[in-house]
CSV table of C-alpha atoms in Angstrom, one decimal:
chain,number,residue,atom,x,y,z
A,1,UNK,CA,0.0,0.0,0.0
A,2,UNK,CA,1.1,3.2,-0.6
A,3,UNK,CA,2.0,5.7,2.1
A,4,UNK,CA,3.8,8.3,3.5
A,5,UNK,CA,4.3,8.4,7.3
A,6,UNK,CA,6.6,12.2,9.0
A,7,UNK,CA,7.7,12.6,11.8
A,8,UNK,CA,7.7,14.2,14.2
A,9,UNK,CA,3.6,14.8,14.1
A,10,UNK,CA,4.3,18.2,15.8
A,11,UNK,CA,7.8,20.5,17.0
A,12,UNK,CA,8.1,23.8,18.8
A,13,UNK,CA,11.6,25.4,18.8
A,14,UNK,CA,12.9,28.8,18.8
A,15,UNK,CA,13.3,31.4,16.9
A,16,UNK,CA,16.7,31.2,14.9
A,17,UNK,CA,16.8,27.8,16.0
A,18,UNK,CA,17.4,25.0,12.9
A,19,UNK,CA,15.4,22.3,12.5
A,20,UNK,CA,14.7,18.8,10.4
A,21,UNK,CA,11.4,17.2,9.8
A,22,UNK,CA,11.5,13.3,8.4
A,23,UNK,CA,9.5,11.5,5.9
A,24,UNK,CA,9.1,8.0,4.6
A,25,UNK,CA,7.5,6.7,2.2
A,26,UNK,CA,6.0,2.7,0.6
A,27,UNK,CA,5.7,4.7,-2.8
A,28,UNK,CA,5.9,2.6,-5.8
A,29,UNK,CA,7.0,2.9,-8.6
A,30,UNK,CA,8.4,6.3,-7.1
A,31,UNK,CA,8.0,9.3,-9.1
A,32,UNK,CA,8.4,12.4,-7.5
A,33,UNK,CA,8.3,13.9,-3.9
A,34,UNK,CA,7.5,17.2,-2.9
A,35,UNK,CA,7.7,19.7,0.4
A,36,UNK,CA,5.0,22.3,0.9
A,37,UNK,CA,4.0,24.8,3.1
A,38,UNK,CA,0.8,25.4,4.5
A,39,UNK,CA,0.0,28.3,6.6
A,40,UNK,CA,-3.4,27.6,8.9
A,41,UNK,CA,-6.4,28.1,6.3
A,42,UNK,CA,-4.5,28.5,3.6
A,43,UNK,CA,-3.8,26.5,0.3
A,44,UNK,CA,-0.3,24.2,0.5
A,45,UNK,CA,2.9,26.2,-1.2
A,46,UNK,CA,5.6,24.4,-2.9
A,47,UNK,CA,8.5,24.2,-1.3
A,48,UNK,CA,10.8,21.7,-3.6
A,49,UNK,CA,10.1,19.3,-5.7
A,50,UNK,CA,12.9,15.8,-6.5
A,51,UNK,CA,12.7,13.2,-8.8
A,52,UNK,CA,14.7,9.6,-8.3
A,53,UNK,CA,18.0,11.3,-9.7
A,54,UNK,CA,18.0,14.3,-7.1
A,55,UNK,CA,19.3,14.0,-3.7
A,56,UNK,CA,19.5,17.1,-2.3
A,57,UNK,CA,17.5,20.8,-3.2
A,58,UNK,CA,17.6,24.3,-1.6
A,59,UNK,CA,15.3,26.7,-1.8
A,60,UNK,CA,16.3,29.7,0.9
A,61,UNK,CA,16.5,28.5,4.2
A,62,UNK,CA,14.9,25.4,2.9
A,63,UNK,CA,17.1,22.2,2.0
A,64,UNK,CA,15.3,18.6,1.1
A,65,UNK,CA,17.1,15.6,1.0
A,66,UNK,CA,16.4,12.5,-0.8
A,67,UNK,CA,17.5,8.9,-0.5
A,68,UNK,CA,15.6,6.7,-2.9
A,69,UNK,CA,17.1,3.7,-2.2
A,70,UNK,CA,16.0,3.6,1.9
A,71,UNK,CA,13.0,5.7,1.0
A,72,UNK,CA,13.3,8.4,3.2
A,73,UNK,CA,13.5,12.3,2.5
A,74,UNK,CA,14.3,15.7,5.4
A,75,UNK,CA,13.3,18.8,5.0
A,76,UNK,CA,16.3,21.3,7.2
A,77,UNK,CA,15.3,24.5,8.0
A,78,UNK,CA,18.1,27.0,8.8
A,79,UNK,CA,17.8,29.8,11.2
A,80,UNK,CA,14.1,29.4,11.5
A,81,UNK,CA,11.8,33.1,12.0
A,82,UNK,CA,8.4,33.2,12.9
A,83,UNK,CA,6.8,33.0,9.6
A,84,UNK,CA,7.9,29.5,10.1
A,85,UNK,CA,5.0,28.3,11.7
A,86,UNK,CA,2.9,26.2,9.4
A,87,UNK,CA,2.2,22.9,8.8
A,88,UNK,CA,4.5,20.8,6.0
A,89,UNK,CA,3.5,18.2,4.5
A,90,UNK,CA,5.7,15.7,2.4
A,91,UNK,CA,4.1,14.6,-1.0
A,92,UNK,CA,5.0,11.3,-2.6
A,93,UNK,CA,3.6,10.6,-6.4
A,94,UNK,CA,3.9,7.7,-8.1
A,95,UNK,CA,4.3,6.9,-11.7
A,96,UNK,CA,1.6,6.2,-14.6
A,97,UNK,CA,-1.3,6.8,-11.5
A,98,UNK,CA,-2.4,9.8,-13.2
A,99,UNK,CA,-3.1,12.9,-10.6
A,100,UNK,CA,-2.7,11.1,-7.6
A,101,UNK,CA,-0.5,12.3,-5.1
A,102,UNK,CA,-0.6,10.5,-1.7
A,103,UNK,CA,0.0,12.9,0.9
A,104,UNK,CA,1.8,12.5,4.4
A,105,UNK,CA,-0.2,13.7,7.5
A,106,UNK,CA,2.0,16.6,7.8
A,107,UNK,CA,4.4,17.9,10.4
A,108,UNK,CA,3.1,21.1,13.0
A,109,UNK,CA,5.8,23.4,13.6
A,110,UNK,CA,5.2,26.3,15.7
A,111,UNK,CA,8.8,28.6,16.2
A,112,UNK,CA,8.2,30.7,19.6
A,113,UNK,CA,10.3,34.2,20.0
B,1,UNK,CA,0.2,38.1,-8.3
B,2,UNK,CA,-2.2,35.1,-6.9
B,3,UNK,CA,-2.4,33.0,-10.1
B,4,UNK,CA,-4.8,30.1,-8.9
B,5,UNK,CA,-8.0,32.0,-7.7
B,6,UNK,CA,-10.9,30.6,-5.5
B,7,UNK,CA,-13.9,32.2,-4.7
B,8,UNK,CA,-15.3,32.6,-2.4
B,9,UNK,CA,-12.8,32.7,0.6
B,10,UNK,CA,-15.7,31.3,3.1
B,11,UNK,CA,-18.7,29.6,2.1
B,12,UNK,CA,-21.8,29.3,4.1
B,13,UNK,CA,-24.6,26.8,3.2
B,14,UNK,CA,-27.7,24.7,4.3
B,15,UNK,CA,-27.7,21.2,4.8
B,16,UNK,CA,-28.9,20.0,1.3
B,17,UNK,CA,-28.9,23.2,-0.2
B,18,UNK,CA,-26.7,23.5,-4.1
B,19,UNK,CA,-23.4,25.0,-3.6
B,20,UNK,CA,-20.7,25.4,-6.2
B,21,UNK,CA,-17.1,26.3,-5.7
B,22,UNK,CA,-15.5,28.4,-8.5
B,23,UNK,CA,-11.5,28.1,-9.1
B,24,UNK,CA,-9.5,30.4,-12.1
B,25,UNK,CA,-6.0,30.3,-13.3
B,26,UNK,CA,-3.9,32.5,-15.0
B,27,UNK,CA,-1.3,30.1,-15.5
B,28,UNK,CA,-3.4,28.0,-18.8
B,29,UNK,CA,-2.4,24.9,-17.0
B,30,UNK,CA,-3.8,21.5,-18.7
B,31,UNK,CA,-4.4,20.1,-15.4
B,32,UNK,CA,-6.8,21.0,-12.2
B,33,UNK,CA,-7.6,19.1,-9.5
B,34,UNK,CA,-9.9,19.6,-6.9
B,35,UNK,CA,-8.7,18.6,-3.4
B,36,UNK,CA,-11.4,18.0,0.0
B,37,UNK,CA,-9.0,18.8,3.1
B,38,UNK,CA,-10.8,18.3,6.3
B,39,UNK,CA,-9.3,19.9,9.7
B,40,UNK,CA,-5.7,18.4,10.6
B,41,UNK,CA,-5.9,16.0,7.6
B,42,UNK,CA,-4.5,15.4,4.4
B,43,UNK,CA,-5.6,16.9,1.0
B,44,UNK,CA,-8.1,13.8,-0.3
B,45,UNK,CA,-8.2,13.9,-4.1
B,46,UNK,CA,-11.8,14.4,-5.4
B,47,UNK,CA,-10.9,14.5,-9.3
B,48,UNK,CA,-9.5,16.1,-11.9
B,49,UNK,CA,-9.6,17.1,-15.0
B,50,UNK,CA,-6.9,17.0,-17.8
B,51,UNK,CA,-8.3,19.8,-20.4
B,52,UNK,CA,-11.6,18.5,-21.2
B,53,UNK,CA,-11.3,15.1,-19.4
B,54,UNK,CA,-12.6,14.2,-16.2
B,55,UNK,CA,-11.3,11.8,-14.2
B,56,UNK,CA,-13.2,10.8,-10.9
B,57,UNK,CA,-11.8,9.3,-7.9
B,58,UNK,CA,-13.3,5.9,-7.2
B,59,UNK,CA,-14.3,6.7,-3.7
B,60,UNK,CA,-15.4,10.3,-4.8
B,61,UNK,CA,-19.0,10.4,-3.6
B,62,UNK,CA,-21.7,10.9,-6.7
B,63,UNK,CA,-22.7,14.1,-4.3
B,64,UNK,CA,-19.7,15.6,-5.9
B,65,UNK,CA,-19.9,17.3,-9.2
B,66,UNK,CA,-17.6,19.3,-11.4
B,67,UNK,CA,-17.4,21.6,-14.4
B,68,UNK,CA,-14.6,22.9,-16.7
B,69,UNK,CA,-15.9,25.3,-19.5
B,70,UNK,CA,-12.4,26.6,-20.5
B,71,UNK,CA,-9.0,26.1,-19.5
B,72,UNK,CA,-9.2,28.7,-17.3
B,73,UNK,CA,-12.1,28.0,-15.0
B,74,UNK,CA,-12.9,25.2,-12.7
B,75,UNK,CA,-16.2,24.3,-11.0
B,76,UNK,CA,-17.0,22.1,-7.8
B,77,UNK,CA,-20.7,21.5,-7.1
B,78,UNK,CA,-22.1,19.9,-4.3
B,79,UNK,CA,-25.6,18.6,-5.2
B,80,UNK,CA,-27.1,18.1,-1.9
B,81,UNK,CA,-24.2,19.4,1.3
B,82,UNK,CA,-24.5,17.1,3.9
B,83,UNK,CA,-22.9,18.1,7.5
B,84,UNK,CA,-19.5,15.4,7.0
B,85,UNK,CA,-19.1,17.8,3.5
B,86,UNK,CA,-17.4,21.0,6.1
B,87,UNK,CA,-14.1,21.1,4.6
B,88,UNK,CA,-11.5,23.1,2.6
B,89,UNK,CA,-11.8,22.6,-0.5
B,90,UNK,CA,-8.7,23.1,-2.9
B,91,UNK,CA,-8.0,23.8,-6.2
B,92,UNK,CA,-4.6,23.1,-7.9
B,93,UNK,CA,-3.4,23.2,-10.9
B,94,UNK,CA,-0.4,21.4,-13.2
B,95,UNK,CA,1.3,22.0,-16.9
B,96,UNK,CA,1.4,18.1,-16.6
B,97,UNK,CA,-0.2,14.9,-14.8
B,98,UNK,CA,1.9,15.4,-11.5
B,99,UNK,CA,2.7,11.8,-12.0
B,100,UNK,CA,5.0,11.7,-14.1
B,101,UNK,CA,8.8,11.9,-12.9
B,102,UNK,CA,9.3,15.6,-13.4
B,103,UNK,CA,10.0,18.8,-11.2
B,104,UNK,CA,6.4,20.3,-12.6
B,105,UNK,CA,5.1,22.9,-9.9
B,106,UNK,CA,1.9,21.8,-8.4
B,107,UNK,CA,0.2,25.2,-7.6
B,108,UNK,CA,-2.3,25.4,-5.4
B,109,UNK,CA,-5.1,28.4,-4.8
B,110,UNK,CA,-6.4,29.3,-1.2
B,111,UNK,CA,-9.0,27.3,-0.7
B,112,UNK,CA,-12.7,28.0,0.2
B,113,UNK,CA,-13.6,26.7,3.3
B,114,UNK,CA,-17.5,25.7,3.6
B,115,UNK,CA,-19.2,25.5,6.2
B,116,UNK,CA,-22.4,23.6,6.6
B,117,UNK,CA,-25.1,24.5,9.0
């Protein structure tokens, strides 16, 4: 079956603190995973987005890692600000299912002055 | 510039009273999706369309309609809103099935979030 599972479910740290969320993923065959960030009542914002090839991609603060062969990706974030605070949520889509993208349950952070 | 548009922000409706969702893009993507995201859980695929096809998800409830006139509009229409139908709904949008192994954005409006009284 095809999941995706992050951890941890929800992290408070401080402000300019850094930080690394986990996912994992059943996925197959693997096509693509994704990081977004969704602010409370607001629409999921890509963050970055790896195919089997990639192992690593920055996007500001934002770095996502990728190991295909265990399955497992990080999202770091570097000096972390207040604007942080969201939920992310790790993305997993597998090849030749058409639109479907099977979502993890996302990961809480709240960063605290 | 916001380039995938829903409207209304907040929706308000009666239990079994017609409601339809309206989503826009500027971007004349191929693909849009429409995405039911109840409180602390994942986005749940409803369908999508890929320009004029529609593809439904098996477990999508028949309750569930939707529209596409052009490329750049979307519509979601609830027949009959039952209480369990209080969600966000999302609209996204894709140059490309998001399947395929590529590093093709998946952009995402704002959501409307509907409640149902």
């Amino acid at each position: 079956k095809n999941q995706v599972e992050q951890s941890p479910q929800s992290l408070i740290i401080l402000e300019g603190k850094n930080c690394t969320l986990q996912c994992n993923y059943t996925v197959s065959p693997f096509s693509n995973l994704r990081w977004y960030k969704q602010d409370t009542g607001r629409g999921p914002v890509s963050l970055t987005i790896m195919t089997f090839s990639e192992n690593t991609k920055s996007n500001g603060r934002y770095t996502a890692t990728l190991d295909a062969d265990t399955k497992q990706s990080s999202l770091h974030i570097t000096a972390s600000q207040l604007s942080d605070s969201a939920s992310y949520i790790c993305v997993v889509s597998a090849h030749n299912q058409g639109g479907k993208l099977i979502f993890g349950q996302g990961t809480e952070l709240s960063v605290k002055p | 510039d916001a380039m995938v548009i829903q409207n209304p922000r907040y929706q308000v409706t009666q239990f079994g009273k017609p409601v339809t969702l309206s989503c826009s893009q500027t971007l004349n993507h191929n693909v849009m999706y429409w995405y039911q995201q109840k409180s602390s859980q994942a986005p749940k695929l409803l369908f999508h369309y890929y320009d004029k096809d529609f593809n439904n998800e098996a477990d999508t409830p028949d309750n569930f309609q939707s529209r596409r006139p052009n490329t750049s509009f979307c519509f979601l229409d609830i027949r009959s809103p039952g209480l369990g139908d209080a969600a966000m709904y999302l609209c996204a949008t894709s140059r490309v099935i998001t399947g395929l192994p590529t590093n093709e954005k998946l952009f995402f409006g704002s959501g409307t979030q509907l409640s149902v009284l």
